[in-house]
JSON list of C-alpha atoms in Angstrom, two decimals:
[
{"chain": "N", "resi": 1, "resn": "MET", "atom": "CA", "xyz": [68.71, 74.77, -2.34]},
{"chain": "N", "resi": 2, "resn": "ALA", "atom": "CA", "xyz": [69.16, 70.98, -2.14]},
{"chain": "N", "resi": 3, "resn": "ILE", "atom": "CA", "xyz": [66.21, 70.77, 0.25]},
{"chain": "N", "resi": 4, "resn": "GLN", "atom": "CA", "xyz": [63.99, 72.69, -2.19]},
{"chain": "N", "resi": 5, "resn": "LEU", "atom": "CA", "xyz": [64.93, 70.32, -5.07]},
{"chain": "N", "resi": 6, "resn": "VAL", "atom": "CA", "xyz": [64.06, 67.29, -2.96]},
{"chain": "N", "resi": 7, "resn": "GLN", "atom": "CA", "xyz": [60.67, 68.78, -2.02]},
{"chain": "N", "resi": 8, "resn": "LEU", "atom": "CA", "xyz": [59.96, 69.61, -5.70]},
{"chain": "N", "resi": 9, "resn": "ALA", "atom": "CA", "xyz": [60.80, 66.03, -6.72]},
{"chain": "N", "resi": 10, "resn": "ARG", "atom": "CA", "xyz": [58.48, 64.64, -4.07]},
{"chain": "N", "resi": 11, "resn": "SER", "atom": "CA", "xyz": [55.65, 66.93, -5.24]},
{"chain": "N", "resi": 12, "resn": "LEU", "atom": "CA", "xyz": [56.10, 65.77, -8.85]},
{"chain": "N", "resi": 13, "resn": "CYS", "atom": "CA", "xyz": [56.02, 62.10, -7.78]},
{"chain": "N", "resi": 14, "resn": "LEU", "atom": "CA", "xyz": [52.81, 62.62, -5.83]},
{"chain": "N", "resi": 15, "resn": "ALA", "atom": "CA", "xyz": [51.21, 64.42, -8.78]},
{"chain": "N", "resi": 16, "resn": "VAL", "atom": "CA", "xyz": [52.14, 61.61, -11.17]},
{"chain": "N", "resi": 17, "resn": "ALA", "atom": "CA", "xyz": [50.83, 58.97, -8.75]},
{"chain": "N", "resi": 18, "resn": "ALA", "atom": "CA", "xyz": [47.55, 60.86, -8.34]},
{"chain": "N", "resi": 19, "resn": "GLY", "atom": "CA", "xyz": [47.21, 61.11, -12.11]},
{"chain": "N", "resi": 20, "resn": "MET", "atom": "CA", "xyz": [47.78, 57.37, -12.53]},
{"chain": "N", "resi": 21, "resn": "LEU", "atom": "CA", "xyz": [45.13, 56.62, -9.91]},
{"chain": "N", "resi": 22, "resn": "ALA", "atom": "CA", "xyz": [42.69, 58.91, -11.70]},
{"chain": "N", "resi": 23, "resn": "LEU", "atom": "CA", "xyz": [43.38, 57.18, -15.00]},
{"chain": "N", "resi": 24, "resn": "GLY", "atom": "CA", "xyz": [42.91, 53.79, -13.36]},
{"chain": "N", "resi": 25, "resn": "ALA", "atom": "CA", "xyz": [39.58, 54.84, -11.90]},
{"chain": "N", "resi": 26, "resn": "GLY", "atom": "CA", "xyz": [38.50, 56.15, -15.30]},
{"chain": "N", "resi": 27, "resn": "GLY", "atom": "CA", "xyz": [39.44, 52.82, -16.91]},
{"chain": "N", "resi": 28, "resn": "VAL", "atom": "CA", "xyz": [37.34, 50.87, -14.42]},
{"chain": "N", "resi": 29, "resn": "GLY", "atom": "CA", "xyz": [34.37, 53.14, -15.07]},
{"chain": "N", "resi": 30, "resn": "ALA", "atom": "CA", "xyz": [34.66, 52.70, -18.85]},
{"chain": "N", "resi": 31, "resn": "GLN", "atom": "CA", "xyz": [34.85, 48.93, -18.51]},
{"chain": "N", "resi": 32, "resn": "THR", "atom": "CA", "xyz": [31.68, 48.90, -16.41]},
{"chain": "N", "resi": 33, "resn": "ALA", "atom": "CA", "xyz": [29.83, 50.94, -19.06]},
{"chain": "N", "resi": 34, "resn": "GLU", "atom": "CA", "xyz": [30.91, 48.50, -21.78]},
{"chain": "N", "resi": 35, "resn": "GLN", "atom": "CA", "xyz": [29.68, 45.32, -20.15]},
{"chain": "N", "resi": 36, "resn": "PRO", "atom": "CA", "xyz": [28.09, 42.78, -22.57]},
{"chain": "N", "resi": 37, "resn": "SER", "atom": "CA", "xyz": [24.35, 43.05, -23.23]},
{"chain": "N", "resi": 38, "resn": "ASP", "atom": "CA", "xyz": [22.16, 41.64, -20.47]},
{"chain": "N", "resi": 39, "resn": "SER", "atom": "CA", "xyz": [20.78, 38.30, -21.69]},
{"chain": "N", "resi": 40, "resn": "GLN", "atom": "CA", "xyz": [17.65, 38.66, -19.56]},
{"chain": "N", "resi": 41, "resn": "THR", "atom": "CA", "xyz": [16.82, 41.94, -21.31]},
{"chain": "N", "resi": 42, "resn": "ILE", "atom": "CA", "xyz": [17.24, 40.24, -24.69]},
{"chain": "N", "resi": 43, "resn": "TYR", "atom": "CA", "xyz": [15.00, 37.33, -23.69]},
{"chain": "N", "resi": 44, "resn": "ALA", "atom": "CA", "xyz": [12.37, 39.71, -22.33]},
{"chain": "N", "resi": 45, "resn": "ALA", "atom": "CA", "xyz": [12.33, 41.65, -25.62]},
{"chain": "N", "resi": 46, "resn": "ALA", "atom": "CA", "xyz": [11.98, 38.42, -27.57]},
{"chain": "N", "resi": 47, "resn": "GLN", "atom": "CA", "xyz": [9.14, 37.16, -25.35]},
{"chain": "N", "resi": 48, "resn": "ARG", "atom": "CA", "xyz": [7.21, 40.44, -25.67]},
{"chain": "N", "resi": 49, "resn": "TRP", "atom": "CA", "xyz": [7.54, 40.41, -29.45]},
{"chain": "N", "resi": 50, "resn": "LEU", "atom": "CA", "xyz": [6.43, 36.78, -29.68]},
{"chain": "N", "resi": 51, "resn": "ASP", "atom": "CA", "xyz": [3.44, 37.28, -27.38]},
{"chain": "N", "resi": 52, "resn": "ASN", "atom": "CA", "xyz": [2.28, 40.31, -29.37]},
{"chain": "N", "resi": 53, "resn": "SER", "atom": "CA", "xyz": [2.76, 38.57, -32.71]},
{"chain": "N", "resi": 54, "resn": "LEU", "atom": "CA", "xyz": [0.81, 35.48, -31.64]},
{"chain": "N", "resi": 55, "resn": "ALA", "atom": "CA", "xyz": [-1.97, 37.66, -30.22]},
{"chain": "N", "resi": 56, "resn": "GLN", "atom": "CA", "xyz": [-2.31, 39.44, -33.57]},
{"chain": "N", "resi": 57, "resn": "GLN", "atom": "CA", "xyz": [-2.13, 36.21, -35.55]},
{"chain": "N", "resi": 58, "resn": "GLY", "atom": "CA", "xyz": [-5.83, 35.60, -36.04]},
{"chain": "N", "resi": 59, "resn": "SER", "atom": "CA", "xyz": [-7.09, 32.09, -36.75]},
{"chain": "N", "resi": 60, "resn": "ASP", "atom": "CA", "xyz": [-10.45, 30.48, -37.39]},
{"chain": "N", "resi": 61, "resn": "LEU", "atom": "CA", "xyz": [-9.18, 27.31, -35.73]},
{"chain": "N", "resi": 62, "resn": "PRO", "atom": "CA", "xyz": [-9.92, 26.56, -32.04]},
{"chain": "N", "resi": 63, "resn": "LEU", "atom": "CA", "xyz": [-6.27, 26.73, -31.01]},
{"chain": "N", "resi": 64, "resn": "ARG", "atom": "CA", "xyz": [-4.50, 27.98, -27.89]},
{"chain": "N", "resi": 65, "resn": "MET", "atom": "CA", "xyz": [-1.07, 29.29, -28.84]},
{"chain": "N", "resi": 66, "resn": "GLU", "atom": "CA", "xyz": [1.94, 28.87, -26.55]},
{"chain": "N", "resi": 67, "resn": "VAL", "atom": "CA", "xyz": [5.60, 29.71, -27.10]},
{"chain": "N", "resi": 68, "resn": "GLU", "atom": "CA", "xyz": [8.78, 28.44, -25.46]},
{"chain": "N", "resi": 69, "resn": "VAL", "atom": "CA", "xyz": [11.93, 30.54, -25.80]},
{"chain": "N", "resi": 70, "resn": "GLY", "atom": "CA", "xyz": [15.23, 28.66, -25.97]},
{"chain": "N", "resi": 71, "resn": "GLN", "atom": "CA", "xyz": [18.73, 29.81, -25.00]},
{"chain": "N", "resi": 72, "resn": "LEU", "atom": "CA", "xyz": [21.41, 31.66, -26.92]},
{"chain": "N", "resi": 73, "resn": "ASP", "atom": "CA", "xyz": [24.83, 30.06, -27.20]},
{"chain": "N", "resi": 74, "resn": "TRP", "atom": "CA", "xyz": [26.47, 30.70, -23.82]},
{"chain": "N", "resi": 75, "resn": "ARG", "atom": "CA", "xyz": [29.76, 31.47, -25.58]},
{"chain": "N", "resi": 76, "resn": "LEU", "atom": "CA", "xyz": [28.30, 34.59, -27.22]},
{"chain": "N", "resi": 77, "resn": "LYS", "atom": "CA", "xyz": [29.55, 37.90, -25.79]},
{"chain": "N", "resi": 78, "resn": "LEU", "atom": "CA", "xyz": [27.24, 40.50, -27.28]},
{"chain": "N", "resi": 79, "resn": "ALA", "atom": "CA", "xyz": [28.27, 44.16, -27.27]},
{"chain": "N", "resi": 80, "resn": "PRO", "atom": "CA", "xyz": [26.09, 46.62, -25.35]},
{"chain": "N", "resi": 81, "resn": "CYS", "atom": "CA", "xyz": [22.93, 47.59, -27.23]},
{"chain": "N", "resi": 82, "resn": "GLN", "atom": "CA", "xyz": [20.32, 50.22, -26.42]},
{"chain": "N", "resi": 83, "resn": "GLN", "atom": "CA", "xyz": [17.70, 48.76, -28.78]},
{"chain": "N", "resi": 84, "resn": "VAL", "atom": "CA", "xyz": [17.27, 45.11, -29.81]},
{"chain": "N", "resi": 85, "resn": "GLU", "atom": "CA", "xyz": [14.92, 44.41, -32.72]},
{"chain": "N", "resi": 86, "resn": "PRO", "atom": "CA", "xyz": [13.33, 40.93, -32.99]},
{"chain": "N", "resi": 87, "resn": "TYR", "atom": "CA", "xyz": [12.31, 39.70, -36.46]},
{"chain": "N", "resi": 88, "resn": "LEU", "atom": "CA", "xyz": [11.32, 36.55, -38.33]},
{"chain": "N", "resi": 89, "resn": "PRO", "atom": "CA", "xyz": [13.92, 35.26, -40.82]},
{"chain": "N", "resi": 90, "resn": "PRO", "atom": "CA", "xyz": [12.72, 34.68, -44.42]},
{"chain": "N", "resi": 91, "resn": "ASN", "atom": "CA", "xyz": [10.54, 31.59, -44.99]},
{"chain": "N", "resi": 92, "resn": "THR", "atom": "CA", "xyz": [9.94, 31.25, -41.25]},
{"chain": "N", "resi": 93, "resn": "ARG", "atom": "CA", "xyz": [6.56, 31.16, -39.53]},
{"chain": "N", "resi": 94, "resn": "LEU", "atom": "CA", "xyz": [5.48, 30.99, -35.91]},
{"chain": "N", "resi": 95, "resn": "TRP", "atom": "CA", "xyz": [4.66, 27.28, -35.94]},
{"chain": "N", "resi": 96, "resn": "GLY", "atom": "CA", "xyz": [6.54, 24.40, -34.34]},
{"chain": "N", "resi": 97, "resn": "LYS", "atom": "CA", "xyz": [10.32, 24.63, -34.00]},
{"chain": "N", "resi": 98, "resn": "ALA", "atom": "CA", "xyz": [11.68, 27.84, -35.49]},
{"chain": "N", "resi": 99, "resn": "ARG", "atom": "CA", "xyz": [14.24, 30.61, -35.02]},
{"chain": "N", "resi": 100, "resn": "LEU", "atom": "CA", "xyz": [13.69, 34.22, -34.02]},
{"chain": "N", "resi": 101, "resn": "GLY", "atom": "CA", "xyz": [16.20, 36.76, -35.26]},
{"chain": "N", "resi": 102, "resn": "LEU", "atom": "CA", "xyz": [17.53, 39.41, -32.86]},
{"chain": "N", "resi": 103, "resn": "ARG", "atom": "CA", "xyz": [19.60, 42.32, -34.12]},
{"chain": "N", "resi": 104, "resn": "CYS", "atom": "CA", "xyz": [21.14, 45.34, -32.44]},
{"chain": "N", "resi": 105, "resn": "VAL", "atom": "CA", "xyz": [19.91, 48.51, -34.18]},
{"chain": "N", "resi": 106, "resn": "GLN", "atom": "CA", "xyz": [21.23, 51.03, -31.64]},
{"chain": "N", "resi": 107, "resn": "GLY", "atom": "CA", "xyz": [24.70, 50.41, -30.32]},
{"chain": "N", "resi": 108, "resn": "ALA", "atom": "CA", "xyz": [28.38, 51.04, -31.04]},
{"chain": "N", "resi": 109, "resn": "ILE", "atom": "CA", "xyz": [28.75, 47.53, -32.46]},
{"chain": "N", "resi": 110, "resn": "LYS", "atom": "CA", "xyz": [25.89, 46.03, -34.48]},
{"chain": "N", "resi": 111, "resn": "TRP", "atom": "CA", "xyz": [25.20, 42.32, -34.06]},
{"chain": "N", "resi": 112, "resn": "ASN", "atom": "CA", "xyz": [22.68, 39.73, -35.27]},
{"chain": "N", "resi": 113, "resn": "VAL", "atom": "CA", "xyz": [21.86, 36.42, -33.57]},
{"chain": "N", "resi": 114, "resn": "PHE", "atom": "CA", "xyz": [19.19, 33.72, -33.76]},
{"chain": "N", "resi": 115, "resn": "LEU", "atom": "CA", "xyz": [17.20, 32.45, -30.79]},
{"chain": "N", "resi": 116, "resn": "PRO", "atom": "CA", "xyz": [15.60, 28.96, -30.95]},
{"chain": "N", "resi": 117, "resn": "ILE", "atom": "CA", "xyz": [11.87, 28.96, -30.18]},
{"chain": "N", "resi": 118, "resn": "THR", "atom": "CA", "xyz": [9.06, 26.39, -30.08]},
{"chain": "N", "resi": 119, "resn": "VAL", "atom": "CA", "xyz": [5.53, 27.52, -30.90]},
{"chain": "N", "resi": 120, "resn": "LYS", "atom": "CA", "xyz": [2.74, 25.19, -29.79]},
{"chain": "N", "resi": 121, "resn": "ALA", "atom": "CA", "xyz": [-0.82, 25.24, -31.13]},
{"chain": "N", "resi": 122, "resn": "MET", "atom": "CA", "xyz": [-2.96, 23.34, -28.65]},
{"chain": "N", "resi": 123, "resn": "GLY", "atom": "CA", "xyz": [-6.32, 22.20, -29.96]},
{"chain": "N", "resi": 124, "resn": "PRO", "atom": "CA", "xyz": [-8.81, 19.31, -30.29]},
{"chain": "N", "resi": 125, "resn": "ALA", "atom": "CA", "xyz": [-7.79, 16.24, -32.26]},
{"chain": "N", "resi": 126, "resn": "TRP", "atom": "CA", "xyz": [-8.33, 12.48, -32.54]},
{"chain": "N", "resi": 127, "resn": "VAL", "atom": "CA", "xyz": [-5.78, 10.26, -30.81]},
{"chain": "N", "resi": 128, "resn": "ILE", "atom": "CA", "xyz": [-5.29, 6.56, -31.56]},
{"chain": "N", "resi": 129, "resn": "LYS", "atom": "CA", "xyz": [-6.27, 3.96, -28.94]},
{"chain": "N", "resi": 130, "resn": "GLY", "atom": "CA", "xyz": [-4.39, 0.67, -29.16]},
{"chain": "N", "resi": 131, "resn": "GLN", "atom": "CA", "xyz": [-2.83, -0.25, -32.50]},
{"chain": "N", "resi": 132, "resn": "VAL", "atom": "CA", "xyz": [-4.07, -0.09, -36.09]},
{"chain": "N", "resi": 133, "resn": "ALA", "atom": "CA", "xyz": [-2.20, -2.18, -38.66]},
{"chain": "N", "resi": 134, "resn": "PRO", "atom": "CA", "xyz": [-1.23, -0.69, -42.04]},
{"chain": "N", "resi": 135, "resn": "GLY", "atom": "CA", "xyz": [-3.98, -1.14, -44.63]},
{"chain": "N", "resi": 136, "resn": "THR", "atom": "CA", "xyz": [-6.71, -1.43, -42.00]},
{"chain": "N", "resi": 137, "resn": "ALA", "atom": "CA", "xyz": [-9.85, 0.67, -42.35]},
{"chain": "N", "resi": 138, "resn": "LEU", "atom": "CA", "xyz": [-10.28, 2.88, -39.29]},
{"chain": "N", "resi": 139, "resn": "LYS", "atom": "CA", "xyz": [-13.40, 2.67, -37.15]},
{"chain": "N", "resi": 140, "resn": "ALA", "atom": "CA", "xyz": [-14.79, 5.34, -34.84]},
{"chain": "N", "resi": 141, "resn": "ALA", "atom": "CA", "xyz": [-13.70, 3.26, -31.82]},
{"chain": "N", "resi": 142, "resn": "ASP", "atom": "CA", "xyz": [-10.04, 3.39, -32.93]},
{"chain": "N", "resi": 143, "resn": "ALA", "atom": "CA", "xyz": [-9.52, 6.95, -31.68]},
{"chain": "N", "resi": 144, "resn": "MET", "atom": "CA", "xyz": [-10.67, 9.31, -28.96]},
{"chain": "N", "resi": 145, "resn": "ALA", "atom": "CA", "xyz": [-10.92, 13.10, -28.75]},
{"chain": "N", "resi": 146, "resn": "MET", "atom": "CA", "xyz": [-8.05, 14.84, -26.95]},
{"chain": "N", "resi": 147, "resn": "GLU", "atom": "CA", "xyz": [-6.15, 18.13, -26.95]},
{"chain": "N", "resi": 148, "resn": "VAL", "atom": "CA", "xyz": [-2.80, 17.92, -28.74]},
{"chain": "N", "resi": 149, "resn": "ASP", "atom": "CA", "xyz": [-0.15, 20.19, -30.21]},
{"chain": "N", "resi": 150, "resn": "TRP", "atom": "CA", "xyz": [-1.10, 20.72, -33.86]},
{"chain": "N", "resi": 151, "resn": "ALA", "atom": "CA", "xyz": [2.31, 22.25, -34.59]},
{"chain": "N", "resi": 152, "resn": "ASP", "atom": "CA", "xyz": [4.24, 19.21, -33.35]},
{"chain": "N", "resi": 153, "resn": "ASN", "atom": "CA", "xyz": [4.38, 17.75, -36.88]},
{"chain": "N", "resi": 154, "resn": "HIS", "atom": "CA", "xyz": [4.47, 19.12, -40.41]},
{"chain": "N", "resi": 155, "resn": "SER", "atom": "CA", "xyz": [1.43, 17.08, -41.47]},
{"chain": "N", "resi": 156, "resn": "ALA", "atom": "CA", "xyz": [-1.96, 18.68, -40.79]},
{"chain": "N", "resi": 157, "resn": "ILE", "atom": "CA", "xyz": [-4.30, 17.34, -38.10]},
{"chain": "N", "resi": 158, "resn": "VAL", "atom": "CA", "xyz": [-7.46, 15.51, -39.22]},
{"chain": "N", "resi": 159, "resn": "ALA", "atom": "CA", "xyz": [-9.90, 17.36, -37.00]},
{"chain": "N", "resi": 160, "resn": "ASN", "atom": "CA", "xyz": [-13.25, 15.97, -38.20]},
{"chain": "N", "resi": 161, "resn": "GLN", "atom": "CA", "xyz": [-14.16, 12.38, -37.42]},
{"chain": "N", "resi": 162, "resn": "ALA", "atom": "CA", "xyz": [-15.92, 12.00, -40.78]},
{"chain": "N", "resi": 163, "resn": "ASP", "atom": "CA", "xyz": [-12.62, 12.70, -42.53]},
{"chain": "N", "resi": 164, "resn": "TRP", "atom": "CA", "xyz": [-10.89, 9.57, -41.16]},
{"chain": "N", "resi": 165, "resn": "VAL", "atom": "CA", "xyz": [-13.55, 6.97, -40.29]},
{"chain": "N", "resi": 166, "resn": "GLY", "atom": "CA", "xyz": [-13.53, 4.35, -43.04]},
{"chain": "N", "resi": 167, "resn": "LYS", "atom": "CA", "xyz": [-10.18, 5.45, -44.41]},
{"chain": "N", "resi": 168, "resn": "THR", "atom": "CA", "xyz": [-7.13, 3.17, -44.51]},
{"chain": "N", "resi": 169, "resn": "ALA", "atom": "CA", "xyz": [-4.08, 3.48, -42.26]},
{"chain": "N", "resi": 170, "resn": "THR", "atom": "CA", "xyz": [-0.97, 4.20, -44.34]},
{"chain": "N", "resi": 171, "resn": "ARG", "atom": "CA", "xyz": [1.32, 2.78, -41.64]},
{"chain": "N", "resi": 172, "resn": "LEU", "atom": "CA", "xyz": [1.23, 1.24, -38.18]},
{"chain": "N", "resi": 173, "resn": "LEU", "atom": "CA", "xyz": [-0.66, 3.55, -35.85]},
{"chain": "N", "resi": 174, "resn": "SER", "atom": "CA", "xyz": [-0.02, 3.29, -32.11]},
{"chain": "N", "resi": 175, "resn": "THR", "atom": "CA", "xyz": [-1.56, 4.52, -28.87]},
{"chain": "N", "resi": 176, "resn": "GLY", "atom": "CA", "xyz": [-1.19, 8.25, -28.30]},
{"chain": "N", "resi": 177, "resn": "GLN", "atom": "CA", "xyz": [-0.59, 9.26, -31.91]},
{"chain": "N", "resi": 178, "resn": "ALA", "atom": "CA", "xyz": [-2.72, 12.17, -33.11]},
{"chain": "N", "resi": 179, "resn": "LEU", "atom": "CA", "xyz": [-4.32, 11.45, -36.48]},
{"chain": "N", "resi": 180, "resn": "ARG", "atom": "CA", "xyz": [-2.75, 13.49, -39.27]},
{"chain": "N", "resi": 181, "resn": "GLN", "atom": "CA", "xyz": [-3.39, 13.64, -42.98]},
{"chain": "N", "resi": 182, "resn": "ASP", "atom": "CA", "xyz": [-0.38, 11.53, -43.97]},
{"chain": "N", "resi": 183, "resn": "MET", "atom": "CA", "xyz": [-1.53, 8.67, -41.68]},
{"chain": "N", "resi": 184, "resn": "VAL", "atom": "CA", "xyz": [-4.71, 7.82, -43.59]},
{"chain": "N", "resi": 185, "resn": "LYS", "atom": "CA", "xyz": [-5.82, 7.53, -47.18]},
{"chain": "N", "resi": 186, "resn": "ALA", "atom": "CA", "xyz": [-9.13, 6.93, -48.89]},
{"chain": "N", "resi": 187, "resn": "SER", "atom": "CA", "xyz": [-10.08, 3.26, -49.05]},
{"chain": "N", "resi": 188, "resn": "GLN", "atom": "CA", "xyz": [-10.59, 1.40, -52.32]},
{"chain": "N", "resi": 189, "resn": "VAL", "atom": "CA", "xyz": [-14.23, 0.31, -52.43]},
{"chain": "N", "resi": 190, "resn": "PHE", "atom": "CA", "xyz": [-14.36, -1.57, -55.74]},
{"chain": "N", "resi": 191, "resn": "GLN", "atom": "CA", "xyz": [-11.97, -3.08, -58.26]},
{"chain": "N", "resi": 192, "resn": "THR", "atom": "CA", "xyz": [-11.64, -2.79, -62.02]},
{"chain": "N", "resi": 193, "resn": "GLY", "atom": "CA", "xyz": [-14.39, -4.82, -63.68]},
{"chain": "N", "resi": 194, "resn": "ALA", "atom": "CA", "xyz": [-16.88, -4.45, -60.84]},
{"chain": "N", "resi": 195, "resn": "GLN", "atom": "CA", "xyz": [-20.52, -3.70, -61.63]},
{"chain": "N", "resi": 196, "resn": "VAL", "atom": "CA", "xyz": [-21.50, -0.29, -60.29]},
{"chain": "N", "resi": 197, "resn": "ARG", "atom": "CA", "xyz": [-24.49, 2.02, -60.29]},
{"chain": "N", "resi": 198, "resn": "VAL", "atom": "CA", "xyz": [-24.11, 5.33, -62.10]},
{"chain": "N", "resi": 199, "resn": "VAL", "atom": "CA", "xyz": [-26.21, 8.29, -60.99]},
{"chain": "N", "resi": 200, "resn": "ALA", "atom": "CA", "xyz": [-26.20, 11.23, -63.40]},
{"chain": "N", "resi": 201, "resn": "THR", "atom": "CA", "xyz": [-27.64, 14.57, -62.31]},
{"chain": "N", "resi": 202, "resn": "GLY", "atom": "CA", "xyz": [-28.37, 17.77, -64.17]},
{"chain": "N", "resi": 203, "resn": "PRO", "atom": "CA", "xyz": [-30.65, 20.82, -63.95]},
{"chain": "N", "resi": 204, "resn": "GLY", "atom": "CA", "xyz": [-33.95, 19.44, -62.73]},
{"chain": "N", "resi": 205, "resn": "PHE", "atom": "CA", "xyz": [-33.33, 15.75, -63.39]},
{"chain": "N", "resi": 206, "resn": "GLU", "atom": "CA", "xyz": [-31.55, 12.61, -62.15]},
{"chain": "N", "resi": 207, "resn": "ILE", "atom": "CA", "xyz": [-31.11, 9.31, -63.98]},
{"chain": "N", "resi": 208, "resn": "ALA", "atom": "CA", "xyz": [-29.48, 6.05, -62.93]},
{"chain": "N", "resi": 209, "resn": "GLY", "atom": "CA", "xyz": [-28.03, 3.11, -64.80]},
{"chain": "N", "resi": 210, "resn": "ARG", "atom": "CA", "xyz": [-25.63, 0.21, -64.59]},
{"chain": "N", "resi": 211, "resn": "ALA", "atom": "CA", "xyz": [-22.00, 0.26, -65.71]},
{"chain": "N", "resi": 212, "resn": "GLN", "atom": "CA", "xyz": [-18.73, -1.64, -65.49]},
{"chain": "N", "resi": 213, "resn": "ALA", "atom": "CA", "xyz": [-15.78, -0.06, -63.67]},
{"chain": "N", "resi": 214, "resn": "LEU", "atom": "CA", "xyz": [-12.75, 0.52, -65.91]},
{"chain": "N", "resi": 215, "resn": "SER", "atom": "CA", "xyz": [-10.62, 1.61, -62.92]},
{"chain": "N", "resi": 216, "resn": "ALA", "atom": "CA", "xyz": [-10.49, 0.96, -59.20]},
{"chain": "N", "resi": 217, "resn": "GLY", "atom": "CA", "xyz": [-12.86, 3.01, -57.10]},
{"chain": "N", "resi": 218, "resn": "VAL", "atom": "CA", "xyz": [-11.74, 5.15, -54.15]},
{"chain": "N", "resi": 219, "resn": "VAL", "atom": "CA", "xyz": [-14.31, 7.22, -52.27]},
{"chain": "N", "resi": 220, "resn": "GLY", "atom": "CA", "xyz": [-14.06, 10.88, -53.22]},
{"chain": "N", "resi": 221, "resn": "GLN", "atom": "CA", "xyz": [-11.86, 10.23, -56.25]},
{"chain": "N", "resi": 222, "resn": "SER", "atom": "CA", "xyz": [-12.57, 9.92, -59.97]},
{"chain": "N", "resi": 223, "resn": "ALA", "atom": "CA", "xyz": [-13.27, 6.59, -61.67]},
{"chain": "N", "resi": 224, "resn": "MET", "atom": "CA", "xyz": [-13.94, 5.60, -65.28]},
{"chain": "N", "resi": 225, "resn": "VAL", "atom": "CA", "xyz": [-16.94, 3.41, -66.08]},
{"chain": "N", "resi": 226, "resn": "LYS", "atom": "CA", "xyz": [-18.40, 1.87, -69.25]},
{"chain": "N", "resi": 227, "resn": "MET", "atom": "CA", "xyz": [-22.15, 2.13, -69.67]},
{"chain": "N", "resi": 228, "resn": "ASP", "atom": "CA", "xyz": [-24.28, -0.70, -71.11]},
{"chain": "N", "resi": 229, "resn": "ASN", "atom": "CA", "xyz": [-24.47, 1.18, -74.42]},
{"chain": "N", "resi": 230, "resn": "GLY", "atom": "CA", "xyz": [-20.65, 1.25, -74.65]},
{"chain": "N", "resi": 231, "resn": "GLN", "atom": "CA", "xyz": [-20.23, 4.90, -73.65]},
{"chain": "N", "resi": 232, "resn": "VAL", "atom": "CA", "xyz": [-17.24, 5.59, -71.38]},
{"chain": "N", "resi": 233, "resn": "ILE", "atom": "CA", "xyz": [-17.67, 8.34, -68.78]},
{"chain": "N", "resi": 234, "resn": "THR", "atom": "CA", "xyz": [-15.86, 9.59, -65.69]},
{"chain": "N", "resi": 235, "resn": "GLY", "atom": "CA", "xyz": [-17.52, 10.25, -62.36]},
{"chain": "N", "resi": 236, "resn": "THR", "atom": "CA", "xyz": [-16.83, 10.57, -58.65]},
{"chain": "N", "resi": 237, "resn": "VAL", "atom": "CA", "xyz": [-17.00, 7.53, -56.38]},
{"chain": "N", "resi": 238, "resn": "SER", "atom": "CA", "xyz": [-19.50, 8.17, -53.58]},
{"chain": "N", "resi": 239, "resn": "ASP", "atom": "CA", "xyz": [-19.66, 4.72, -51.95]},
{"chain": "N", "resi": 240, "resn": "ALA", "atom": "CA", "xyz": [-18.87, 1.04, -52.53]},
{"chain": "N", "resi": 241, "resn": "ARG", "atom": "CA", "xyz": [-21.26, 0.69, -55.46]},
{"chain": "N", "resi": 242, "resn": "THR", "atom": "CA", "xyz": [-22.09, 4.19, -56.70]},
{"chain": "N", "resi": 243, "resn": "VAL", "atom": "CA", "xyz": [-20.43, 6.60, -59.12]},
{"chain": "N", "resi": 244, "resn": "LYS", "atom": "CA", "xyz": [-21.94, 10.07, -59.49]},
{"chain": "N", "resi": 245, "resn": "VAL", "atom": "CA", "xyz": [-21.77, 12.10, -62.69]},
{"chain": "N", "resi": 246, "resn": "VAL", "atom": "CA", "xyz": [-22.72, 15.77, -63.02]},
{"chain": "N", "resi": 247, "resn": "LEU", "atom": "CA", "xyz": [-24.01, 16.65, -66.50]}
]
């Protein structure tokens, strides 16, 4: 009888040990299934979405779009996710430095993170040669045509040479800088009190006369002039001595 009890006790111990091993193996398997989301999979999903979005983003400008994907915070431990959905946060566009949202839409634990990105828009522009002092009128020889990143700055590129030649530098311009709209302004071509020529045009006619400038003249902007008969009119400055009026 004593021998039978000992054998029964041994059998129970072996059964318990086997059960514990089975539980341990099950725990290891569950832990493997719950590993954090693969960062490479997340980056690949983001890259595909960005490439498709840029391809669909039509533009009349001669630009070659490129995108650089940054890195998530290495301290993030994202829960497993079967489907990651990229999206653009509100008031964000694919231009320059931005953030791409990534959210888990199919997983036990939902999460939402932001991935830094840099979108480049490579295209033709005019780049300064040498230095141009503030207040200096730019000449054609002051810049050369090159390809630059249009999205590198918030100010728009001045793409046409006619839009900057003759205009005044708003600040010191140095070698390698791409000309942008906030770097130049229209030059003043005459002062208040200057004698100017007024050309008035209408349906089927054009007349010209002399007048005195009542305001400074800047090409492309409005200026007030006083005609010889005392009449005050407003026209658009076309060059250093001419104001055009449409009747």
